XYZ file of C-alpha atoms in Angstrom:
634
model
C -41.815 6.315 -8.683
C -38.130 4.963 -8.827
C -36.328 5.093 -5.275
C -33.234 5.445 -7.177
C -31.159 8.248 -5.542
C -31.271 12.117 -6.651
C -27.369 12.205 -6.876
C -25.828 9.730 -9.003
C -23.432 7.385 -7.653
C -19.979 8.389 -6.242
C -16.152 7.448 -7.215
C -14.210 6.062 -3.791
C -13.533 9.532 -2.808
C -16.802 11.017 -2.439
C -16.788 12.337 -5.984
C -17.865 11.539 -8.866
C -15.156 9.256 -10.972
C -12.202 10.986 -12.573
C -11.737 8.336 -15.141
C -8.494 9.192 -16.924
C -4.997 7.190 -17.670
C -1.721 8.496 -16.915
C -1.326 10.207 -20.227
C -4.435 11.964 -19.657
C -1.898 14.333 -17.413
C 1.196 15.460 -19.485
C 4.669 15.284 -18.412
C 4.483 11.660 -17.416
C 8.959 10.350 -16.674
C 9.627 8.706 -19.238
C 10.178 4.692 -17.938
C 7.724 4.807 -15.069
C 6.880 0.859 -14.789
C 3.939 0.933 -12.278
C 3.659 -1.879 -9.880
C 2.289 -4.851 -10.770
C -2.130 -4.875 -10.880
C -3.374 -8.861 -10.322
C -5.615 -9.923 -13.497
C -9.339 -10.246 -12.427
C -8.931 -14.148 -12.143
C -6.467 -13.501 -9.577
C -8.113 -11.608 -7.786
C -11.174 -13.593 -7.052
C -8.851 -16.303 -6.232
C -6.988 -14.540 -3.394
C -10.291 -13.391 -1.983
C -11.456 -16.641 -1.389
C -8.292 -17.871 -0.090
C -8.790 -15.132 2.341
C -12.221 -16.768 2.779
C -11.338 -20.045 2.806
C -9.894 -20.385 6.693
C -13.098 -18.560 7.935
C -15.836 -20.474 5.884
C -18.143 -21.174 9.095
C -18.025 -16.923 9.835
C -19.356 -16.473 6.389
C -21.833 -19.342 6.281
C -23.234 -18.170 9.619
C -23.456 -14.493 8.253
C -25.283 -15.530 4.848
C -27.559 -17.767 5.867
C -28.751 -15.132 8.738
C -29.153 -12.782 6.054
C -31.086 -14.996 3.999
C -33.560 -15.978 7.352
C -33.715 -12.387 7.879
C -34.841 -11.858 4.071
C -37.328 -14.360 4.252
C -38.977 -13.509 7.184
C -39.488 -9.539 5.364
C -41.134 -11.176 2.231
C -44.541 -12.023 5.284
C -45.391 -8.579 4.545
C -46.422 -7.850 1.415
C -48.549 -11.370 1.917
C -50.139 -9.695 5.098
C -51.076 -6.858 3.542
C -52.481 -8.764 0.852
C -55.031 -10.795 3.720
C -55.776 -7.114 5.260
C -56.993 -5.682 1.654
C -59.249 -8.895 0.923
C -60.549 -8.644 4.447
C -61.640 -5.026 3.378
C -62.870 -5.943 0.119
C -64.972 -8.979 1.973
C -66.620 -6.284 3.908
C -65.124 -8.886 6.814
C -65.558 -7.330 10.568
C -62.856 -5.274 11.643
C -61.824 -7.345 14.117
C -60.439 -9.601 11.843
C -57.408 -7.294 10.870
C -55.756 -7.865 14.420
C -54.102 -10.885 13.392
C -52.620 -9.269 10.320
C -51.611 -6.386 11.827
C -49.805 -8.382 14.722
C -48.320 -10.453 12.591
C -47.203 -7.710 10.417
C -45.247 -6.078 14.236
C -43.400 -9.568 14.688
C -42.513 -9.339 11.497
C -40.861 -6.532 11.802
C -39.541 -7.283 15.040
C -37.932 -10.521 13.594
C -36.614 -9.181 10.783
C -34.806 -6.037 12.567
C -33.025 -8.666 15.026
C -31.992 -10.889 11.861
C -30.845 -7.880 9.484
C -28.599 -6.647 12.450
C -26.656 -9.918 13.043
C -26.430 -11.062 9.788
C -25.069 -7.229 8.916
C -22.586 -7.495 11.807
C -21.827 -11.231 10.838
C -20.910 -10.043 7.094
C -18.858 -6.948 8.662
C -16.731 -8.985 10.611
C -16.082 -11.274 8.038
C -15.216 -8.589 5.301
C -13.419 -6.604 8.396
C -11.569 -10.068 9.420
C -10.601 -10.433 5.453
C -9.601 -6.344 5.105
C -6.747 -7.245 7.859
C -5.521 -10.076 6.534
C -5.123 -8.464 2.890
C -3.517 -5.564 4.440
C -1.078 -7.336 6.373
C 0.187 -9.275 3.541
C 0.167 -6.400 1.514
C 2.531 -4.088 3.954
C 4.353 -7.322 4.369
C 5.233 -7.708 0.722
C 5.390 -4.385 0.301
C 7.961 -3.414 2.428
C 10.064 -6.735 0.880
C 9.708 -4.720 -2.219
C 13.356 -4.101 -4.473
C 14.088 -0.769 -3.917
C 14.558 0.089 -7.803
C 11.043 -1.586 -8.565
C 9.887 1.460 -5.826
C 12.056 4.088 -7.808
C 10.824 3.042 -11.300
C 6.912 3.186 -10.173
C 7.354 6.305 -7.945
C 6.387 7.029 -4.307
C 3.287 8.238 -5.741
C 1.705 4.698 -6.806
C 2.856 2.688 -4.045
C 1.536 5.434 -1.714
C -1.978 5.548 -3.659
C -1.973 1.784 -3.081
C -1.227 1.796 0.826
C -3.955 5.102 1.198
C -6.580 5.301 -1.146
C -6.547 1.933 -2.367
C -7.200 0.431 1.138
C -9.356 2.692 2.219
C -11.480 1.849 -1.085
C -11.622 -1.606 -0.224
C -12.362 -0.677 3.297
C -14.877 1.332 2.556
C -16.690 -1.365 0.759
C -16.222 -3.853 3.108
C -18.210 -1.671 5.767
C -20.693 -0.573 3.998
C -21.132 -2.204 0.084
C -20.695 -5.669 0.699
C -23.164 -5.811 3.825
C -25.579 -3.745 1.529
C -24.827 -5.684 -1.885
C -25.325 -9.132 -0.519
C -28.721 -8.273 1.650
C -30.164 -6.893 -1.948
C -29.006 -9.338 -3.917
C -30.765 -12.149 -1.316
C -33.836 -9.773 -1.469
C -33.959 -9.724 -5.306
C -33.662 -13.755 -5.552
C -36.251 -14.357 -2.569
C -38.524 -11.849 -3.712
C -38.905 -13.402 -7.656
C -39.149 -16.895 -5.456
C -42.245 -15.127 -3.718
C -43.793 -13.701 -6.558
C -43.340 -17.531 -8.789
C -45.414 -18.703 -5.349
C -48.503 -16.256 -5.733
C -48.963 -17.185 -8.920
C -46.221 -18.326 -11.810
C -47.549 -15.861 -14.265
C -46.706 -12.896 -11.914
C -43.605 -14.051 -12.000
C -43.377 -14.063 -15.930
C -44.593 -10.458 -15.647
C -42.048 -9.424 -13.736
C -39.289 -10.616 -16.210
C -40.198 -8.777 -18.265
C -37.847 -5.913 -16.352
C -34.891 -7.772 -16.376
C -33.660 -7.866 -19.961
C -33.238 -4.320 -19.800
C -31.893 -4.329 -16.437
C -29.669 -7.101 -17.253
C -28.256 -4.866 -20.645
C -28.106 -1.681 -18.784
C -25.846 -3.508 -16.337
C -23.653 -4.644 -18.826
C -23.047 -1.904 -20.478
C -22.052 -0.152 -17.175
C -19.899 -2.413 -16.564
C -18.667 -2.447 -20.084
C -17.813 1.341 -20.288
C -16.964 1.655 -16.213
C -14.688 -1.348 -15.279
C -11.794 0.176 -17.717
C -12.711 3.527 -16.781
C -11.950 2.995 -13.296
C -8.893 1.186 -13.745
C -7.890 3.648 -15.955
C -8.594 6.019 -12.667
C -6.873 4.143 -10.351
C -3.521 4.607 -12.513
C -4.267 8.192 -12.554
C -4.626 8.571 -9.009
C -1.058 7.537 -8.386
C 0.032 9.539 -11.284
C -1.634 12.676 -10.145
C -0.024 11.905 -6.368
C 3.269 11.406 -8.004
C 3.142 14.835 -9.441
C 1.485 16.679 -5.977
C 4.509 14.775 -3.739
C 6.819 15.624 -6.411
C 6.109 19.492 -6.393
C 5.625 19.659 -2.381
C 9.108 17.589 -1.715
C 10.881 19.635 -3.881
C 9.306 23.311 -3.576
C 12.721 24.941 -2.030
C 14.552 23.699 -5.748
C 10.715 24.681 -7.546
C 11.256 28.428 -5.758
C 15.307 28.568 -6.270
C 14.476 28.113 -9.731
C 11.982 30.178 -10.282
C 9.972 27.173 -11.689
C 6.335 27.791 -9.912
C 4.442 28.813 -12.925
C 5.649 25.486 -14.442
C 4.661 23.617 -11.710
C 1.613 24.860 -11.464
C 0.764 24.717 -14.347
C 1.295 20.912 -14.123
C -1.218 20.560 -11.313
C -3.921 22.974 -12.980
C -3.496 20.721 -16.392
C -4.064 17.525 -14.132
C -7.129 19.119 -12.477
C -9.097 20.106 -15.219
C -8.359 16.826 -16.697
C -10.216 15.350 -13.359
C -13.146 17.739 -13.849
C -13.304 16.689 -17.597
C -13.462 12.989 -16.262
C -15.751 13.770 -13.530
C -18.544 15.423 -16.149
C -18.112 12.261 -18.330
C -18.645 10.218 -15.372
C -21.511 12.110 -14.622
C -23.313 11.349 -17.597
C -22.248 8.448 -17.747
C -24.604 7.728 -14.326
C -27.435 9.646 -15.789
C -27.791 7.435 -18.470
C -27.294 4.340 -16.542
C -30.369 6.066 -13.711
C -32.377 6.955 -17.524
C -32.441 3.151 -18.728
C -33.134 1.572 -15.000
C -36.402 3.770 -15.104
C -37.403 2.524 -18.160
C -37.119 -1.377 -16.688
C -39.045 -0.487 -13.597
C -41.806 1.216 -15.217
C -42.192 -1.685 -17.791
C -42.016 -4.181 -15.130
C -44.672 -2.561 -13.002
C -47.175 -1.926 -15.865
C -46.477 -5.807 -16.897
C -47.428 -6.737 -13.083
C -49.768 -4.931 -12.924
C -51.884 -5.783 -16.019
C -51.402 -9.571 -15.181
C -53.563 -8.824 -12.039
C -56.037 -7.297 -13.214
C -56.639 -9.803 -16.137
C -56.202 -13.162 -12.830
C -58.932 -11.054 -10.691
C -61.105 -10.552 -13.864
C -60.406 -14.428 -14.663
C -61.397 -15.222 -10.967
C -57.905 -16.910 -10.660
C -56.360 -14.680 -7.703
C -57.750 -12.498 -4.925
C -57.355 -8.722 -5.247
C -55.509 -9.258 -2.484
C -52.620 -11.931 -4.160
C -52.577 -9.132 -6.669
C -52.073 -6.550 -4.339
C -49.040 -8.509 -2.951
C -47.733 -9.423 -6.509
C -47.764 -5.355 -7.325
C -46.335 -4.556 -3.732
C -43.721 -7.548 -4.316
C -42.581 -6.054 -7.551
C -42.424 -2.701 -6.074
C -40.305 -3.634 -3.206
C -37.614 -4.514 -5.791
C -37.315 -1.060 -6.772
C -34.945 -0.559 -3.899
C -32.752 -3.969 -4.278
C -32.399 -3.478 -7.663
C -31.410 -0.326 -7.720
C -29.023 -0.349 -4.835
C -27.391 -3.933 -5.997
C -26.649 -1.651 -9.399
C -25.735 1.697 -7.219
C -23.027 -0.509 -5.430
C -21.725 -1.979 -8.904
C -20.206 1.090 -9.111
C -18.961 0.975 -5.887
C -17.968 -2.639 -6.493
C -16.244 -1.670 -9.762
C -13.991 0.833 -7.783
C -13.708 -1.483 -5.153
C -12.446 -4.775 -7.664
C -9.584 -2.083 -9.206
C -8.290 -0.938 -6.161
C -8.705 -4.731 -4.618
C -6.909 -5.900 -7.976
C -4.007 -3.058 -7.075
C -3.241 -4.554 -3.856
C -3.472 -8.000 -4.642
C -1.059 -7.538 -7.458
C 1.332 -6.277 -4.198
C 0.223 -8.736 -2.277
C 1.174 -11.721 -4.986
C 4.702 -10.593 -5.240
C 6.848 -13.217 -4.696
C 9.525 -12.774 -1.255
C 13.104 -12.502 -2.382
C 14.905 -15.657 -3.268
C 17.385 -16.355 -0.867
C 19.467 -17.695 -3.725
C 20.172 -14.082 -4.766
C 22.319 -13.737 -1.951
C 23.458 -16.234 -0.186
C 23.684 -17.285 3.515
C 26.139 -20.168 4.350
C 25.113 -20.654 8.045
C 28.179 -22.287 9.778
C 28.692 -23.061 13.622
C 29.614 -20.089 15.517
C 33.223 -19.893 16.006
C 35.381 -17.388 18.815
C 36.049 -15.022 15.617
C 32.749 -12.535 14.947
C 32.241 -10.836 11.847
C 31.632 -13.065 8.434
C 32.886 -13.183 4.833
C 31.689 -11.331 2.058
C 32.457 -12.771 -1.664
C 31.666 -10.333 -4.391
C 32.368 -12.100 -7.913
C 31.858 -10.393 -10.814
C 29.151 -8.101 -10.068
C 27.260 -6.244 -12.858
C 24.459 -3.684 -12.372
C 22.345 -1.206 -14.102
C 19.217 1.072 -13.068
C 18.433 1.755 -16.413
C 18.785 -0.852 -19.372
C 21.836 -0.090 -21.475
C 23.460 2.523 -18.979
C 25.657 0.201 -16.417
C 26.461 1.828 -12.887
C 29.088 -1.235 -11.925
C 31.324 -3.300 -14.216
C 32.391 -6.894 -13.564
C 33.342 -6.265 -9.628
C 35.165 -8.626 -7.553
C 35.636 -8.010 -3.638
C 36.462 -10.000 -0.902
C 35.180 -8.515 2.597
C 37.584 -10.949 5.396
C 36.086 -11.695 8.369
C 36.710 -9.094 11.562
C 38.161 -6.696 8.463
C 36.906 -3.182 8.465
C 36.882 -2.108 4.893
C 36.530 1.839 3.669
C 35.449 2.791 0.270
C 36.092 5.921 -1.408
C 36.087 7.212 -4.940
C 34.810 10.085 -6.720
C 31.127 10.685 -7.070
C 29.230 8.385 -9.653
C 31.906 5.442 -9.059
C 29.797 3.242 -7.973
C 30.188 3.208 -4.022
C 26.389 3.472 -2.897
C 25.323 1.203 -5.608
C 27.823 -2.020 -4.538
C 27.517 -1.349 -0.713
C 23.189 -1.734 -1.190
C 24.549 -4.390 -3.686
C 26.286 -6.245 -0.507
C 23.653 -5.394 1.758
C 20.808 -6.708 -0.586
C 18.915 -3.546 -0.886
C 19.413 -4.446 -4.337
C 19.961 -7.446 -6.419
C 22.909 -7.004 -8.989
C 22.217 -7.164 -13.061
C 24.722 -10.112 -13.205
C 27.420 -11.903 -10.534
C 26.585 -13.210 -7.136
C 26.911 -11.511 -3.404
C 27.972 -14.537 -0.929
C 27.762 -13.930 2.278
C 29.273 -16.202 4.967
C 28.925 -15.665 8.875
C 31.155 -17.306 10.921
C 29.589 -16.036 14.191
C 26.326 -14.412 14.279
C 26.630 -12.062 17.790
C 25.203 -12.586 20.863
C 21.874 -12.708 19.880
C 22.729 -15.576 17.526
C 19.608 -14.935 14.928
C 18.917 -11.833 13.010
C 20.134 -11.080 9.290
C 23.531 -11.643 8.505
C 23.831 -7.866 6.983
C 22.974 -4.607 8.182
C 22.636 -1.133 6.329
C 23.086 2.133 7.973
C 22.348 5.065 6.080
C 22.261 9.044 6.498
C 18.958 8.722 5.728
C 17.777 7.519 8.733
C 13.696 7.428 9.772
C 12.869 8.157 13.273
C 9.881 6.368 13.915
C 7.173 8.192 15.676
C 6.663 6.563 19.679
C 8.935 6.342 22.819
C 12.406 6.548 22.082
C 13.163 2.845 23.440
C 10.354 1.284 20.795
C 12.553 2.752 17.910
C 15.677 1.110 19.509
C 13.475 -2.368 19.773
C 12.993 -2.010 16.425
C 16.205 -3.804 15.515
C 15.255 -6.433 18.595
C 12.331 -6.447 19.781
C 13.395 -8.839 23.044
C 16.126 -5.855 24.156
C 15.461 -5.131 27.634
C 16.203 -1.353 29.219
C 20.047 -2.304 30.861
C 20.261 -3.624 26.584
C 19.145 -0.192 25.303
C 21.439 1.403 27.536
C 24.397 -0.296 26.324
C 24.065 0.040 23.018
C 23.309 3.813 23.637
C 26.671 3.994 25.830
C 28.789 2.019 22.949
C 27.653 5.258 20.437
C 28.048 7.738 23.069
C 24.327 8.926 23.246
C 23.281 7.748 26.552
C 23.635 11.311 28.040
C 21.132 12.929 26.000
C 18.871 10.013 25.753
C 18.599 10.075 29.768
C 18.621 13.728 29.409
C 15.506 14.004 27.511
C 11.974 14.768 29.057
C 10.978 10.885 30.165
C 14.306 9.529 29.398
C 13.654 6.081 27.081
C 10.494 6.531 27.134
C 10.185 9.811 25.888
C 8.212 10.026 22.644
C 10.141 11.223 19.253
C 9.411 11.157 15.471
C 6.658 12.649 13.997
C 4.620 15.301 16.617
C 7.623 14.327 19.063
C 10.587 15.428 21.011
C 12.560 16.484 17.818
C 16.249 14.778 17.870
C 19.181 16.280 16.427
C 20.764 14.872 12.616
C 23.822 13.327 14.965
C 21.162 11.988 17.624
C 19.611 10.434 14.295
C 22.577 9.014 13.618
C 23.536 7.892 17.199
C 20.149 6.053 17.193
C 20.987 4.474 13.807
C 23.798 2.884 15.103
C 22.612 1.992 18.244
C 19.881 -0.117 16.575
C 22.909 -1.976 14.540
C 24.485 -2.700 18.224
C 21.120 -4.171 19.061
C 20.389 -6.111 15.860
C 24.262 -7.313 16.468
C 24.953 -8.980 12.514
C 28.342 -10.317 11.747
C 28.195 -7.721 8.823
C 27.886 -3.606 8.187
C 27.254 -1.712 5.688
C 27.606 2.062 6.986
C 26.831 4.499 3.701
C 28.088 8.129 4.934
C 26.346 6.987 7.856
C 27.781 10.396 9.400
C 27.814 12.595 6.526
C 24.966 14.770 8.209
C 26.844 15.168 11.501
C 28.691 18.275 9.808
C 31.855 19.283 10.741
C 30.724 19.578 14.487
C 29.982 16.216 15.413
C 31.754 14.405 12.906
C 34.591 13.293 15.727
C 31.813 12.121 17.549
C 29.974 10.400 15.037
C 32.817 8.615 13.702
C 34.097 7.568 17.186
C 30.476 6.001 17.433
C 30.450 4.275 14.124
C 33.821 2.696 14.989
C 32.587 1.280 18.267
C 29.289 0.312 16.605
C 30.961 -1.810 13.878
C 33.788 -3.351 16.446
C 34.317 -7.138 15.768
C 32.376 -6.778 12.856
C 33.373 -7.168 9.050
C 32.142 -3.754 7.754
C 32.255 -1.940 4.227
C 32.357 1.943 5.140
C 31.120 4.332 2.814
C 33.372 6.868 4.154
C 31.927 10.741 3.921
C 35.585 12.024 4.924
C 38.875 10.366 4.753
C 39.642 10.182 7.903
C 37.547 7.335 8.120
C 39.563 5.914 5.183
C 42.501 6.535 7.037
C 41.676 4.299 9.659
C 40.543 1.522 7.788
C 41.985 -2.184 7.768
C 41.841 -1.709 4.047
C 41.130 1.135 1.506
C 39.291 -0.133 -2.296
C 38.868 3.002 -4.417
C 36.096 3.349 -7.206
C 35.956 4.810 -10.551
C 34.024 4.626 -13.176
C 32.032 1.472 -11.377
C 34.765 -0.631 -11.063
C 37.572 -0.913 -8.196
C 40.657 0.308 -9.364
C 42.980 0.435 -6.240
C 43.292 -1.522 -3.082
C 45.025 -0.866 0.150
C 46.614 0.291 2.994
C 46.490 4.110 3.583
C 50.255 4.298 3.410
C 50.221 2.113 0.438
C 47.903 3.958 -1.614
C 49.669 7.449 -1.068
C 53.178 5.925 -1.988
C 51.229 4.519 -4.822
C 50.395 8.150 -6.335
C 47.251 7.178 -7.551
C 43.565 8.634 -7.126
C 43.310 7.641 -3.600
C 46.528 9.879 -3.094
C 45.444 12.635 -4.778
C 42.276 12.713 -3.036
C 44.005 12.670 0.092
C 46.486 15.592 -0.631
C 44.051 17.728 -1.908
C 41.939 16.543 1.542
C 44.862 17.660 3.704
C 45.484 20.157 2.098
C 42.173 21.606 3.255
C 41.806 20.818 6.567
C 42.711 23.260 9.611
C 42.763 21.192 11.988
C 43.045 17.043 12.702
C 39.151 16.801 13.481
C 37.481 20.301 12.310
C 37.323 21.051 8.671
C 35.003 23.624 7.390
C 32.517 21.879 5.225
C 32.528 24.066 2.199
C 36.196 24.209 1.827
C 36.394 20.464 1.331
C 36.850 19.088 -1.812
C 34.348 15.999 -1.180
C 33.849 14.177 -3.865
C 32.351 10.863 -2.131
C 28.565 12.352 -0.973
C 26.751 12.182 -4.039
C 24.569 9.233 -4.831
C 25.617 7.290 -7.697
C 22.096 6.911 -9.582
């Protein structure tokens, strides 16, 4: 009798809920802080400021909805007028109106329900953009040791699963949700008109329906947010095994992994049974409502007919009112579940969304009018800084960067060196001290930021080749491109390729080369054009090959700039205006290149055992080097 479904109701995936929390899964790193989840307050608040600037869409969508409601709750009425024209014994000619009536109505109500539906869809569609746009937009503004202390795996739940969660209620829950919550409301209103007892009657359903909703929601709303955070924690471990198989298989360390995942899966099938019955209980107390409600209708006819207070007809309507609410009802409580999903993952990327941009106070930006001298100043004072509370990567650093000065830092690994150049280039903001960072000129372009990283971990975006390089400017026209493609060398093989600029690389592209990497790297810091550089080993993954090559480029690509080099081999140290050596997270030299080797310190012993090494002035086999500079401090 119930038009509840057969199946019970589905988790965002498609199957049923895998309620869990993150130590439902073992082996959890110790000091994971997941991002930040916006209380439930919050989130209702930044959904209707999303709302807010398109009130007249939503208005317009609701109250077409509501028309289109209405004009459904003729039928039952109609049918009512065709039974009492049967039970008259009226001719049968008289049903024509009725049935007429009962094809407009239909008619009518189609029309309505499909531009009220599409009204709502754009709306929640219009809303779904806006949230994700300020969510990437924060997201990507995100400190890059907030990333590293909630794993790729949660911020990557958030940006997939989360949004298409959201999405997918959007499309189809909140369309559905809001046309049977308007059909509930009108339909009580209709029932109160035939007659206010069979309205009485009919409450008598909702006490039950109203408890068996809150205990869903009881027992489901911190079940599902404790799913959401195992999600990410069960990605975390999946991207974790995949990225690192090669080390998993050097190691022999399959069975361990493995083992991981299998624990993590039958954990999801334990949560998926619970969830399970969980549904079948909520399904076993909404029957009980519906058949109470029903009898309670129904008896309340029989005893108005008997009284001579309705038609069998107004009674026929009340029962096939009541009746019709089957379907509301139960779909407005189906879709709490999908609502309850839908709030967690919504509460996930508001909680993104809310985080506040980087104050520019952290490191500042003196603007001052441009002067003939590029390049700007960079005032390190007293710099502090540690990943980890109570284990300190840099201690009390002081650095002055002149402007024009080309600056090479070198030390042994763990000193420190990756650490203070993101420091400088505010990838990260430092424990204690202050990064100052004064441009005196800001390029040609004249706009832009005032620092720019280059890493050897550089992205290649999938597209045509000239949309990566208009990444760093986005006004750069082709003669542009090709200059800063000329000034690092790699307009041969950029011209060379299949379609020349507009050839497509990246992912499912024309695969590039690690130096062509590189050579686009830098060719996007020629096009961005910032007074400052930051190059980290920026061609450590030439190899020994194309490390000339590379280096030549770098050098052009940071000309008239102030630049902090990160340097991968020492001939790049060699060159430098000035050399500052690292240990231990502090600087403990500073120099020339002939005045740190007649100094005898680490910077000359790096450099004879260096020379010692090397067979030629530009071609050094890698593994004979004693390079001590590659590895990443943290």
């Amino acid at each position: 009798m119930s038009d509840s479904p057969s199946t019970p109701p589905t988790g965002p995936t498609g199957a049923a809920p895998d309620y869990g929390s993150a130590r439902d899964f073992g082996s959890e790193p110790a000091g994971r802080e997941l991002l930040p989840t916006a209380t439930p307050a919050r989130t209702r608040a930044a959904v209707r400021e999303l709302v807010r600037p398109r009130r007249g869409l939503a208005v317009a969508g609701f109250a077409t909805m509501i028309a289109a409601t209405g004009v459904g709750l003729l039928v039952q009425p109609l049918l009512g007028r065709i039974v009492d024209i049967v039970a008259d014994h009226r001719p049968p000619g008289d049903i024509t109106l009725p049935v007429v009536l009962l094809v407009l109505v239909a008619l009518a109500q189609g029309a309505a329900t499909a531009l009220g539906l599409s009204l709502v869809s754009r709306l929640g569609e219009t809303v779904l953009a806006r949230l994700r746009e300020r969510f990437v937009e924060k997201a990507l503004r995100l400190p890059l040791e907030q990333i590293e202390k909630a794993g790729a795996g949660d911020l990557t739940a958030r940006v997939t699963r989360d949004v298409s969660v959201v999405g997918e209620a959007v499309r189809d829950a909140l369309p559905e949700l809001a046309r049977s919550v308007l059909a509930i409301a009108l339909t009580l209103a209709a029932m109160a008109a035939l007659d206010w007892r069979f309205f009485l009657a009919a409450l008598i359903a909702v006490p039950v329906q109203a408890s068996t909703a809150r205990w869903y929601v009881r027992n489901a709303v911190p079940l599902y947010a404790r799913q959401r955070i195992a999600t990410g924690s069960q990605q975390q471990q999946l991207l974790d095994t995949i990225a690192g198989a090669g080390t998993v298989r050097a190691f022999r360390l399959e069975e361990e992994h493995t083992g991981r995942v299998t624990r993590r899966s039958s954990a999801a099938v334990d949560l998926t049974l619970r969830g399970v019955r969980l549904v079948l209980d909520f399904y076993n107390r909404l029957h009980i409502a519906e058949y109470a409600g029903l009898a309670a209708v129904l008896v309340t006819g029989f005893l108005l007919v008997r009284g001579g207070s309705v038609s069998i007809g107004t009674a026929t309507a009340a029962a096939l009112y009541f009746h019709s609410l089957f379907t509301p009802v139960n779909a407005a409580l189906v879709l709490l579940d999908d609502a309850q999903s839908a709030t967690a993952a919504l509460a996930r990327l508001v909680g993104v969304a809310d985080q506040p941009s980087p104050e520019p106070e952290k490191q500042a930006h003196e603007s001052r009018p441009r002067t003939a001298e590029a390049g700007g100043t960079v005032t390190v004072t007293g710099i502090h800084h540690a990943y980890e509370p109570g284990r300190p990567v840099l201690h009390g650093v002081d650095l002055t960067l002149r402007a024009g000065e080309r600056v090479a830092l070198v030390g042994p690994s763990g000193a420190g060196k990756t650490t203070l150049a993101k420091l400088i280039a505010g990838v990260h903001r430092p424990t204690a001290g202050s990064v100052r960072v004064t441009t005196n000129g800001a390029g040609e372009s004249g706009d832009g930021v005032p620092v720019a990283l280059v890493t050897q971990e550089t992205h290649v975006f999938a597209g045509p080749l000239a949309d990566d390089l208009r990444l760093a400017r986005a006004d750069a026209t082709d003669d542009e491109l090709r200059k800063a493609l000329t000034a690092v060398d790699a307009l041969d093989w950029a011209e060379a390729l299949p379609e020349g600029l507009d050839t497509v690389v990246g992912e499912g592209g024309h695969r590039l080369t690690s130096a062509q990497v590189q050579q686009l790297a830098l060719a996007r810091l020629v096009l961005a054009d910032p007074p400052v550089a930051v190059l980290d080993e920026a061609t450590a993954e030439a190899g020994s090959t194309g490390a000339r090559l590379l280096e030549q480029a770098a050098d052009r690509a940071v000309d008239g700039r102030t630049a902090l080099v990160v340097a991968h081999r020492l001939t790049q140290a060699a060159t430098a205006d000035r050399i500052v050596v690292m240990d231990g997270g502090r600087i403990v030299e500073s120099g020339t290149h002939d005045e740190l080797c007649a100094a005898a310190g680490i910077y000359a012993s790096l450099w004879k055992a260096w020379s010692g090494t090397r067979t030629t002035a530009d071609e050094t086999p890698t593994h004979h080097r004693p390079d001590t500079t590659t590895v990443k401090d943290h």
